[in-house]
Amino acid sequence: MKPLFSEEALAIVEKYVAKFPEGKSKSAIIAILHLAQAELGGWLSPEVMDYVASILKIEPIEVYEVATFYSQYYTEPVGKYVLEVCHTGPCALRGADEMISYMERKLGIKKGETTADGLFTLKGVECLAACGSAPMMQCGLNYHENLNEQSVDVLLEEFKKESKVRRPFC
Amino acid sequence: MSEISLFKVTIDGEEVEVAPGTTILQAARQLGKHVPPAMCYYTKLQGSGGKCRTCIVKVTAGSTKDPRPMPKLVASCRTPVMDGMVVANETSPEVIEARKGVTEFLLINHPLDCPICDQAGECHLQDLGYEHGAQKTRYDFERRTFDKIDIGPYVQLHMTRCILCYRCVYTADQITDKRVHGVLDRGDHSEISTYIEKAITNDFSGNVIDVCPVGALTDKTFRFKSRVWFTKPVYAHRNCPKCTGKVTLWYKGDDVLRVTGRKDKWGELEDFICNTCRFETKKTADWVIEGVVNVDRHSVISQNKYTLKAEKPVVPELASKHTGEGTWDHQLK
Amino acid sequence: MGKIKILTKDIGTPNLQNIDVYISKGGYASVEKAIKTLGPDAVVEEVKKSGLRGRGGAGFPTGMKWSFIDKTPGKSRYLVCNADESEPGTFKDRYLMAENPHVLIEGMITSSFALGANRSYIYVRGELIYVVRILQKAIDEAKAKGYLGKNILGSGFDLDLNVTCGAGAYICGEETALIESLEGKRGNPRIKPPFPAIAGLWGMPTVVNNVESIAAVPWIVVNGGEEYAKLGIGKSTGTKLISAGGHINKPGVYEIELGVPVEEFIYSDEYCGGIWKNRKLKAVVAGGSSVPILPANLITKTANGEARLMSYESLSDGGFATGTMLGSGGFIAYDETACIVKNTWNFARFYHHESCGQCSPCREGTGWMEKVLHNIEHGHGKPSDIDLLVDVAKKIEGNTICPLGDAAAWPVASAVRHFRDEFEWHIKNPSAATQPGAVFRNEAVLA
C-alpha cells in the first residue's frame, strides 16, 4: 500500500509502537488513529483506515471496529474547527445548553452541523472533566473554559484568522 | 491416569459431580435438567458468552470452603463451579424476574417479524420469549432498524433482527482465516457489519448462519423456500476434502432445500462444515444418508415430525438395507 | 479536622511541572526510600497500613488490591494508571496531572517497584492530549535524572513507564475496558473472573489504579502508612480530592481530610463557599453522576439526624434509602431552580451514549430510560412511566457485565425515590412544566 503518512508522521508512529512490547503493536492503534485524523484530512476515511491496518499488519475490520467505537474519531468529514461543547449535567447546570443555543444562532447551524464554508462543526459532547469551569468546550488540543458570549465571540474570530488546523495527537 | 477429584454442585436442589473448571451452565447441561437458556454462549467458540445475560443464576453458596452467597446474579456460562456450590436457577424468583427483564431487553428492538423470518421455528429468541417473555410490550418507541445487506453470494445479514451475541464474529475469527465482518459503532447503535461493502468469501463463512441464534444471518440459497417445520431433517455425510462432511439435509419431498451442520441437543454445531457442503451439494445422490434426525428440542420442527406419518423422504438405500430404519415411522416409535 | 494537604500542597509553586522545582519540594524521596531502604514488600505493607482506598470510585483498599497480584515467576507484571477520568462531576485527576505531573510519575515508579512491574502505563482519556504531553515531558525529565529506565538508582530495578491515550469512551474508566483499549481494541469490559490481578494486560497479572490513589503513594512511603492512617476518620483514611461543581459559589478541586462535615464543605468559604446567587440548596450528587442523588435535607444530615461527613461511611449511611456514596468525589450541587427531571434525563442520555453495547440490559435499557425521561421532560410523559423507569432501572442493576449498568440505573432510581412528586408534577402538568424556567418546588426538601 502506498504510504499516506509523511516521514515525520511515520517517525511518530514508530515512537507509539515502541511503547509496547514486541508483537503488541496493535496497542498503538488508538494513538495512530488520532495522528491519522490530524494529518490526513481531519477524519478517518476507509482509505485512511485501510492504510492504518496495513501499517499495523492487521485486518481492516479491526481498525473499523476501533474507529467507530470511540467518539473522538470522525468517520465523516467535519469542519476545520470542531467545537465540542460539553452538555452533560454539571455543565448544563451552568449554562451549557444556552451556550450551545448561542453558538447555533451565531454560526447559523444546528448542533451536529457544519457551516457552509466548512470552517466550523458544532457538537454537543459528553463530560470532558472540566465541570468546575463550566460552560466549556474543546477545540482541537485546547480546552476553553468559563465561556460566555463575549469570550466565544473572541474565540471564533481568532479561529477564523488562524491558518493551521489544530487537531490533537499525542 | 491420576484420578481427578470432581466438584459436587447442587442446581435447583439436584446434585451433579463435574470436573473442576466446568461452568455452571455446563454442569446443568451434564445434569440434563434446570439448564439456563443461553443466547450468546457457544461451547466451541472461545471467549463467547457472558453478554446476553439470559443464563444468569443465583449462587446461594459459593463453595463448601466459603459458603457465602455471591452478591449478584452471575452469568452461568462464564462462572466456573466450586466444590459445594449451590445454585438456584428455576427455583429462584429473583432469577426468573431478572431473566424476564433480559428477555424484554432483547425484544424491545427486535422486529418480531417471525411470520416472514426464515429462522422461525428454530429461533432461540422465539423459544426464550415463549418461556420467559411477557405477553405485552411496555416499549412504545420506534424500533431500531437497519437495511438488509448481502455479505457474499450465500449469506444475507438482516441486522435489525440481531441480538449482538457476537457468535458470528468469534466464528469468523476462530474458524475462518480472515475476518472481514465485526461489531461496529457502540451501545445500541452497534451493528454487525463489514463497514464498507465486502463479500465474505471464506470457505467456512457459512457457519455464521448456523451459530446465529436468530434470523439475522440467513442462507440465501434457502430464503423463503419453506418454513422449516415443513422440511424434514436427515443426517447424511460425504467424503469432503475440506470438512468432516457430516451434515443435516433438510428435505421437502425429494428435494434437499438446505444443508446445515449437525446440532446437538443444546442447539450447538457438532462440526463446522464447509461452504461446498452447505451451499453447493444439494442432491441426494451426493450424500450417504444415515437416517432421520431425532429432533428432541422443544421446537415446532419436532411437533410436525411426531404427529405425521411421513411418506417422504424416500431413502432407498437405508430402507432396503435395514428393514425400515431410516423411515420416520421407525424413528418415531 | 486538620487542614493537611498531601497531593496539592505544592500546587501554586511556579514551575512545579519542572522536575528540579518538584525535587526542591522533596519530590522523588519515595523512590529513593523505597529502593534504597524499604524494598518492594515493605512498600506494599506501608500502603496496606495506610488504609488508602481506591480513589476512582469503588473505594477498594489499594494495598489489598496490590496483594492479589499473581507473582508467578516468569510472568510479566504490569501497573496501569487509570487516568480516564470521565465521570460527570469529576475533574480532579485532570487538575492534579496538569498542575503536579511529577507526583503521579513518582507514584508510578514507587508503586511499580512495589509490584515488581518493569513496564507500566498511564492511560489518559483521549480528550486530554495536552495532559499526555505534560506527562510525557515529566517522564522524559525523570528518565534524565535516573528515576526511570534501566537500573534505577543503581538498584537493578528497570522501569519503562509510558503514557498513552484513549479516544473518547467513558467505559474505558472500567479497568478491564481500559485494558482492552490499551491492547488496541474496542473498550468492551471483560467478563470476570479472571480478574486483572491474575490475567490483565496481554493476559498477564496487572494492577489498575486511579491517578489519585497512585499519587498518594509517595507521601505514604515517605511518612509511613501509619501516619496516613491517622488522617481522616475511621476507615476513610487520608485526604481526598473533591471536584466541586454545579450551583456553588466556588467551583473547583479541593483536597479535604476525609471526615469534613458536608455542611462545612458546602458553606465554608474554604471550600464551595455556599450556594450561588443566595439561593437555597435543593439536592446534591456527592460522588459523581452515578451515585444516588440526595435531597438537601438528607445530604447535610443522615436520616438519624447526625451531621453527615465527607467520608465513605457517612455518605453511605442509610444505604440507598436515605444515603449515597463518596464515589469519585464528584460533588454536584443543585439549587432551588434546578429541575431534577431534566437532570435525570441528562444523565440518562450520558449513560446511553457511553454504554459499550456488549450486554443486553445496559445496551437496551439505557436507551429506553433516556427515551422515557425525554418524554417526561418534554411534556409527553404518562403516569405509568414512573414505575416503568423504576422497573427498567431495577432490571439493569446488578445484571450487567460491568458497573456501568449500576451507574446508569442508580441516578434514575434515586431521582424517582426522592423526587417522585416532581416527576408526577411534570406528567400531570405538561404545559406548565415545559415553560422555560418552570420548576417544581417542595419547600420540605430545600435547605
PDB file of N, CA and C in Angstrom, chain C residues 242-284:
ATOM      1  N   ILE C 242     -11.792  16.494  46.125  1.00  0.00           N
ATOM      2  CA  ILE C 242     -13.206  16.609  45.781  1.00  0.00           C
ATOM      3  C   ILE C 242     -13.341  17.611  44.642  1.00  0.00           C
ATOM      4  N   SER C 243     -13.997  17.204  43.584  1.00  0.00           N
ATOM      5  CA  SER C 243     -14.303  18.114  42.475  1.00  0.00           C
ATOM      6  C   SER C 243     -15.660  18.719  42.786  1.00  0.00           C
ATOM      7  N   ALA C 244     -15.686  20.007  42.998  1.00  0.00           N
ATOM      8  CA  ALA C 244     -16.953  20.643  43.363  1.00  0.00           C
ATOM      9  C   ALA C 244     -17.473  21.454  42.190  1.00  0.00           C
ATOM     10  N   GLY C 245     -18.708  21.202  41.836  1.00  0.00           N
ATOM     11  CA  GLY C 245     -19.281  21.916  40.698  1.00  0.00           C
ATOM     12  C   GLY C 245     -20.764  22.130  40.877  1.00  0.00           C
ATOM     13  N   GLY C 246     -21.401  22.644  39.866  1.00  0.00           N
ATOM     14  CA  GLY C 246     -22.829  22.934  39.927  1.00  0.00           C
ATOM     15  C   GLY C 246     -23.068  24.306  40.512  1.00  0.00           C
ATOM     16  N   HIS C 247     -24.187  24.442  41.254  1.00  0.00           N
ATOM     17  CA  HIS C 247     -24.653  25.754  41.696  1.00  0.00           C
ATOM     18  C   HIS C 247     -23.997  26.213  42.987  1.00  0.00           C
ATOM     19  N   ILE C 248     -22.682  26.302  42.982  1.00  0.00           N
ATOM     20  CA  ILE C 248     -21.979  26.797  44.166  1.00  0.00           C
ATOM     21  C   ILE C 248     -21.186  28.038  43.790  1.00  0.00           C
ATOM     22  N   ASN C 249     -20.762  28.756  44.816  1.00  0.00           N
ATOM     23  CA  ASN C 249     -20.033  29.999  44.545  1.00  0.00           C
ATOM     24  C   ASN C 249     -18.617  29.757  44.055  1.00  0.00           C
ATOM     25  N   LYS C 250     -17.987  28.681  44.533  1.00  0.00           N
ATOM     26  CA  LYS C 250     -16.577  28.476  44.208  1.00  0.00           C
ATOM     27  C   LYS C 250     -16.313  27.067  43.668  1.00  0.00           C
ATOM     28  N   PRO C 251     -16.662  26.825  42.411  1.00  0.00           N
ATOM     29  CA  PRO C 251     -16.362  25.503  41.850  1.00  0.00           C
ATOM     30  C   PRO C 251     -14.856  25.292  41.793  1.00  0.00           C
ATOM     31  N   GLY C 252     -14.436  24.065  41.943  1.00  0.00           N
ATOM     32  CA  GLY C 252     -13.008  23.785  41.854  1.00  0.00           C
ATOM     33  C   GLY C 252     -12.667  22.471  42.524  1.00  0.00           C
ATOM     34  N   VAL C 253     -11.344  22.196  42.561  1.00  0.00           N
ATOM     35  CA  VAL C 253     -10.887  20.963  43.202  1.00  0.00           C
ATOM     36  C   VAL C 253     -10.379  21.309  44.601  1.00  0.00           C
ATOM     37  N   TYR C 254     -10.892  20.594  45.606  1.00  0.00           N
ATOM     38  CA  TYR C 254     -10.469  20.824  46.984  1.00  0.00           C
ATOM     39  C   TYR C 254      -9.923  19.541  47.578  1.00  0.00           C
ATOM     40  N   GLU C 255      -8.756  19.644  48.164  1.00  0.00           N
ATOM     41  CA  GLU C 255      -8.247  18.475  48.887  1.00  0.00           C
ATOM     42  C   GLU C 255      -8.721  18.583  50.330  1.00  0.00           C
ATOM     43  N   ILE C 256      -9.497  17.603  50.742  1.00  0.00           N
ATOM     44  CA  ILE C 256     -10.020  17.644  52.111  1.00  0.00           C
ATOM     45  C   ILE C 256      -9.478  16.459  52.889  1.00  0.00           C
ATOM     46  N   GLU C 257      -9.381  16.628  54.169  1.00  0.00           N
ATOM     47  CA  GLU C 257      -9.136  15.462  55.008  1.00  0.00           C
ATOM     48  C   GLU C 257     -10.486  14.776  55.151  1.00  0.00           C
ATOM     49  N   LEU C 258     -10.535  13.495  54.897  1.00  0.00           N
ATOM     50  CA  LEU C 258     -11.817  12.800  54.937  1.00  0.00           C
ATOM     51  C   LEU C 258     -12.439  12.961  56.314  1.00  0.00           C
ATOM     52  N   GLY C 259     -13.736  13.260  56.324  1.00  0.00           N
ATOM     53  CA  GLY C 259     -14.417  13.475  57.594  1.00  0.00           C
ATOM     54  C   GLY C 259     -14.904  14.895  57.797  1.00  0.00           C
ATOM     55  N   VAL C 260     -14.576  15.793  56.858  1.00  0.00           N
ATOM     56  CA  VAL C 260     -15.097  17.159  56.943  1.00  0.00           C
ATOM     57  C   VAL C 260     -16.625  17.081  56.850  1.00  0.00           C
ATOM     58  N   PRO C 261     -17.345  17.802  57.715  1.00  0.00           N
ATOM     59  CA  PRO C 261     -18.809  17.770  57.600  1.00  0.00           C
ATOM     60  C   PRO C 261     -19.263  18.294  56.230  1.00  0.00           C
ATOM     61  N   VAL C 262     -20.267  17.640  55.664  1.00  0.00           N
ATOM     62  CA  VAL C 262     -20.766  18.050  54.348  1.00  0.00           C
ATOM     63  C   VAL C 262     -21.224  19.503  54.388  1.00  0.00           C
ATOM     64  N   GLU C 263     -21.870  19.863  55.504  1.00  0.00           N
ATOM     65  CA  GLU C 263     -22.374  21.236  55.620  1.00  0.00           C
ATOM     66  C   GLU C 263     -21.237  22.249  55.530  1.00  0.00           C
ATOM     67  N   GLU C 264     -20.143  21.918  56.218  1.00  0.00           N
ATOM     68  CA  GLU C 264     -18.970  22.802  56.163  1.00  0.00           C
ATOM     69  C   GLU C 264     -18.427  22.850  54.747  1.00  0.00           C
ATOM     70  N   PHE C 265     -18.375  21.685  54.105  1.00  0.00           N
ATOM     71  CA  PHE C 265     -17.826  21.652  52.750  1.00  0.00           C
ATOM     72  C   PHE C 265     -18.635  22.535  51.804  1.00  0.00           C
ATOM     73  N   ILE C 266     -19.949  22.511  51.963  1.00  0.00           N
ATOM     74  CA  ILE C 266     -20.786  23.296  51.050  1.00  0.00           C
ATOM     75  C   ILE C 266     -20.704  24.790  51.373  1.00  0.00           C
ATOM     76  N   TYR C 267     -20.759  25.130  52.670  1.00  0.00           N
ATOM     77  CA  TYR C 267     -20.962  26.536  53.010  1.00  0.00           C
ATOM     78  C   TYR C 267     -19.696  27.292  53.389  1.00  0.00           C
ATOM     79  N   SER C 268     -18.629  26.564  53.746  1.00  0.00           N
ATOM     80  CA  SER C 268     -17.429  27.293  54.162  1.00  0.00           C
ATOM     81  C   SER C 268     -16.762  27.951  52.963  1.00  0.00           C
ATOM     82  N   ASP C 269     -16.211  29.129  53.208  1.00  0.00           N
ATOM     83  CA  ASP C 269     -15.508  29.841  52.139  1.00  0.00           C
ATOM     84  C   ASP C 269     -14.232  29.137  51.733  1.00  0.00           C
ATOM     85  N   GLU C 270     -13.786  28.242  52.605  1.00  0.00           N
ATOM     86  CA  GLU C 270     -12.587  27.494  52.267  1.00  0.00           C
ATOM     87  C   GLU C 270     -12.858  26.502  51.134  1.00  0.00           C
ATOM     88  N   TYR C 271     -14.100  26.076  51.034  1.00  0.00           N
ATOM     89  CA  TYR C 271     -14.471  25.107  50.001  1.00  0.00           C
ATOM     90  C   TYR C 271     -15.473  25.738  49.028  1.00  0.00           C
ATOM     91  N   CYS C 272     -16.680  25.205  48.968  1.00  0.00           N
ATOM     92  CA  CYS C 272     -17.624  25.640  47.934  1.00  0.00           C
ATOM     93  C   CYS C 272     -18.118  27.080  48.101  1.00  0.00           C
ATOM     94  N   GLY C 273     -18.051  27.606  49.310  1.00  0.00           N
ATOM     95  CA  GLY C 273     -18.455  28.994  49.510  1.00  0.00           C
ATOM     96  C   GLY C 273     -19.960  29.217  49.438  1.00  0.00           C
ATOM     97  N   GLY C 274     -20.719  28.176  49.644  1.00  0.00           N
ATOM     98  CA  GLY C 274     -22.184  28.324  49.663  1.00  0.00           C
ATOM     99  C   GLY C 274     -22.814  28.234  48.289  1.00  0.00           C
ATOM    100  N   ILE C 275     -24.147  28.293  48.316  1.00  0.00           N
ATOM    101  CA  ILE C 275     -24.915  28.159  47.081  1.00  0.00           C
ATOM    102  C   ILE C 275     -24.946  29.510  46.362  1.00  0.00           C
ATOM    103  N   TRP C 276     -24.758  29.475  45.067  1.00  0.00           N
ATOM    104  CA  TRP C 276     -24.652  30.743  44.327  1.00  0.00           C
ATOM    105  C   TRP C 276     -25.976  31.502  44.328  1.00  0.00           C
ATOM    106  N   LYS C 277     -25.853  32.762  44.043  1.00  0.00           N
ATOM    107  CA  LYS C 277     -26.991  33.671  43.887  1.00  0.00           C
ATOM    108  C   LYS C 277     -27.907  33.685  45.116  1.00  0.00           C
ATOM    109  N   ASN C 278     -27.316  33.391  46.270  1.00  0.00           N
ATOM    110  CA  ASN C 278     -28.080  33.377  47.524  1.00  0.00           C
ATOM    111  C   ASN C 278     -29.315  32.495  47.475  1.00  0.00           C
ATOM    112  N   ARG C 279     -29.215  31.430  46.733  1.00  0.00           N
ATOM    113  CA  ARG C 279     -30.370  30.540  46.615  1.00  0.00           C
ATOM    114  C   ARG C 279     -30.280  29.418  47.646  1.00  0.00           C
ATOM    115  N   LYS C 280     -31.379  28.678  47.731  1.00  0.00           N
ATOM    116  CA  LYS C 280     -31.396  27.524  48.624  1.00  0.00           C
ATOM    117  C   LYS C 280     -30.853  26.302  47.890  1.00  0.00           C
ATOM    118  N   LEU C 281     -30.370  25.370  48.680  1.00  0.00           N
ATOM    119  CA  LEU C 281     -29.875  24.109  48.117  1.00  0.00           C
ATOM    120  C   LEU C 281     -31.038  23.126  47.990  1.00  0.00           C
ATOM    121  N   LYS C 282     -31.110  22.486  46.824  1.00  0.00           N
ATOM    122  CA  LYS C 282     -32.204  21.532  46.604  1.00  0.00           C
ATOM    123  C   LYS C 282     -31.723  20.081  46.697  1.00  0.00           C
ATOM    124  N   ALA C 283     -30.570  19.824  46.108  1.00  0.00           N
ATOM    125  CA  ALA C 283     -30.097  18.438  46.050  1.00  0.00           C
ATOM    126  C   ALA C 283     -28.595  18.408  45.828  1.00  0.00           C
ATOM    127  N   VAL C 284     -28.009  17.244  46.091  1.00  0.00           N
ATOM    128  CA  VAL C 284     -26.578  17.064  45.850  1.00  0.00           C
ATOM    129  C   VAL C 284     -26.330  15.671  45.270  1.00  0.00           C
TER     130      VAL C 284
END
